[in-house]
Structure formats: structure tokens, C-alpha cells
PDB file of C-alpha atoms in Angstrom:
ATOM      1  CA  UNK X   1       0.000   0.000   0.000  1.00  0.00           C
ATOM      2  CA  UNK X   2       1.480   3.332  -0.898  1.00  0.00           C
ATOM      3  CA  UNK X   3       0.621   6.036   1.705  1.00  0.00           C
ATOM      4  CA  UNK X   4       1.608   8.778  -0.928  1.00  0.00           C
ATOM      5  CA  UNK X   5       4.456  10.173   1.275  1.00  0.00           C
ATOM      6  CA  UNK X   6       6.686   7.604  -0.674  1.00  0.00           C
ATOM      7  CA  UNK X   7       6.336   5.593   1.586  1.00  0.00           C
ATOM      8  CA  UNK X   8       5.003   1.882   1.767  1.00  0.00           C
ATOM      9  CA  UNK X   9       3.093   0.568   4.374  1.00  0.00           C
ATOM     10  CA  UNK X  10       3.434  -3.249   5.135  1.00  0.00           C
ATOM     11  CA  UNK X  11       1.345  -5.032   8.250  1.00  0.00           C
ATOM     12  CA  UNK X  12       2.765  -7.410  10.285  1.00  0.00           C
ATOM     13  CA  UNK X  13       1.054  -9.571  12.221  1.00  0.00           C
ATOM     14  CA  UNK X  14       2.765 -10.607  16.073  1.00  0.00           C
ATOM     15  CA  UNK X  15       2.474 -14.185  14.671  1.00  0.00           C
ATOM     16  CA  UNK X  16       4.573 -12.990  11.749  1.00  0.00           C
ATOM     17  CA  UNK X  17       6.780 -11.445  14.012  1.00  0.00           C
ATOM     18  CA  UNK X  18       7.664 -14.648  16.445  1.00  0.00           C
ATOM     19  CA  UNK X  19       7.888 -16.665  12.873  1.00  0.00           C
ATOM     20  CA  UNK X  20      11.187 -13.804  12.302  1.00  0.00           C
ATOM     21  CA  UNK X  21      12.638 -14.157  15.591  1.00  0.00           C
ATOM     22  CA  UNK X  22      12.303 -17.819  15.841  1.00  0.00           C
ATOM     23  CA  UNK X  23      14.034 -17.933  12.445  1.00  0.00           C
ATOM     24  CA  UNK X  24      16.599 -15.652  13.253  1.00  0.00           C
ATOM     25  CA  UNK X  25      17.368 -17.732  16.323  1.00  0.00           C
ATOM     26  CA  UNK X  26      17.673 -21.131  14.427  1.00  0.00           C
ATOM     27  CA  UNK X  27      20.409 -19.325  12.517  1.00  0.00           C
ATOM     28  CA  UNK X  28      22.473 -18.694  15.341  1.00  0.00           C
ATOM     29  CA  UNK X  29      21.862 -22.007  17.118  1.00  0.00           C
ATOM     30  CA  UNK X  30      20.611 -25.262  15.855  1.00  0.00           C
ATOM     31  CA  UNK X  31      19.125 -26.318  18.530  1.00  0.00           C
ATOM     32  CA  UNK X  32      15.837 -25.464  18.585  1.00  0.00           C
ATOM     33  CA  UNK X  33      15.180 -25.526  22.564  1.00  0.00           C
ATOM     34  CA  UNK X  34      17.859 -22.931  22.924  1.00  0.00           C
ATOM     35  CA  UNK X  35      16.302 -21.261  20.249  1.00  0.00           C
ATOM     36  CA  UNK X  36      13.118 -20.967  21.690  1.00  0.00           C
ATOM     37  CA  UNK X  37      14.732 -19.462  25.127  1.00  0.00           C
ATOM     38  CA  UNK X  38      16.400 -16.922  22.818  1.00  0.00           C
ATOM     39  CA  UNK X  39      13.361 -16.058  20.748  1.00  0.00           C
ATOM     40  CA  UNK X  40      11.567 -15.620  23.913  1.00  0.00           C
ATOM     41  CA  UNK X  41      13.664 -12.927  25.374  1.00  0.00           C
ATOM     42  CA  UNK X  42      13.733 -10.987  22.486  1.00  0.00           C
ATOM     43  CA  UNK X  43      10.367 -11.083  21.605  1.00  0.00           C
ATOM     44  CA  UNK X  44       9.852 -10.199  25.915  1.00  0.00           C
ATOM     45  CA  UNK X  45      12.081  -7.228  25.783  1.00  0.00           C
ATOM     46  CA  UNK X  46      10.573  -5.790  22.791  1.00  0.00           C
ATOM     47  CA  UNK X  47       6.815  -6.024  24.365  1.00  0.00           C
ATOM     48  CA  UNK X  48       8.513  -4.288  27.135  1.00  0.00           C
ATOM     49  CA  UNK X  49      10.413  -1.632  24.805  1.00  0.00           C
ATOM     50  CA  UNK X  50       6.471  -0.372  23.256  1.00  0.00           C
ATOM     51  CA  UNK X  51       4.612  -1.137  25.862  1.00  0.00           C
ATOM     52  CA  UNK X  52       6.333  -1.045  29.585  1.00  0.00           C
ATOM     53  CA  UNK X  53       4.319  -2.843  32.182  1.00  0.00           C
ATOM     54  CA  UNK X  54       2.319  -5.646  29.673  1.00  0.00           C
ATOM     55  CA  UNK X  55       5.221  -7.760  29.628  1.00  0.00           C
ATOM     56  CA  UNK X  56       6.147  -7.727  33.421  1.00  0.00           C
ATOM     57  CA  UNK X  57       1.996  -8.610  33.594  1.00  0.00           C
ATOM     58  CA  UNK X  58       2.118 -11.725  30.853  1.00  0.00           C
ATOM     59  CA  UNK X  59       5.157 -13.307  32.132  1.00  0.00           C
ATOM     60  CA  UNK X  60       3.730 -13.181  35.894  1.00  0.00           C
ATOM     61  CA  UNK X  61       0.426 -14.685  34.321  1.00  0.00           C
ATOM     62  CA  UNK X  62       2.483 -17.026  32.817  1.00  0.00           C
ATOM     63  CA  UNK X  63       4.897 -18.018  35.987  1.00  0.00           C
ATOM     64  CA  UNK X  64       7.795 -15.799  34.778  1.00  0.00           C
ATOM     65  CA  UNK X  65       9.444 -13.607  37.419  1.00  0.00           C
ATOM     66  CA  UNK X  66      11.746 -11.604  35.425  1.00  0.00           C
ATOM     67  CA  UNK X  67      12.372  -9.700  32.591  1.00  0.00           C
ATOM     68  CA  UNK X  68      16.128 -10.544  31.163  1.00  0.00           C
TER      69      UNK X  68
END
């Protein structure tokens, strides 16, 4: 979609999103429990980078205790 600033605007869904950083982490390690961990902190820390407090909420409903 052109926004007619020259610009082009592509969604992304958060699936689409996890799909990129759990890719990006098979790269780097081929094992894919380690990948998962990694994944998980990235995808974390940027939840926490655009929206402080929601990630601090999900991982305590999820168990979690910190944010690394």
C-alpha cells in the first residue's frame, strides 16, 4: 500500500513477528530448545520496549518472574 508520502506501508502480524525471531534464532543455534529461550527474550524485551508494564503482567500470568 502506498501512503503517498513515498512511503510503503506493510502489516505485520505478532504471529509474523515470532515466525522472524524464531528464524533468526535457528540461525544462530541449531538447537531449537535454545532457540526458543532466545526467541523468547527478544520477543519479551521488545513487548517491554512499546509497551512497559504488559510484559512484566504476561510473564507473571504465565509463571515468569523476570524480565532478562
Amino acid at each position: 500500500m502506498n501512503t503517498g508520502d513515498g512511503f510503503e506501508l506493510n502489516q505485520l502480524t505478532i504471529g509474523d513477528l515470532i515466525v522472524a525471531v524464531m528464524d533468526a534464532a535457528l540461525e544462530v543455534t541449531r538447537d531449537e530448545s535454545m532457540a526458543y529461550v532466545i526467541a523468547s527474550h527478544v520477543l519479551v524485551n521488545i513487548l517491554d520496549l512499546v509497551s512497559p508494564g504488559i510484559a512484566r503482567d504476561m510473564l507473571a500470568a504465565y509463571g515468569g518472574s523476570t524480565l532478562h
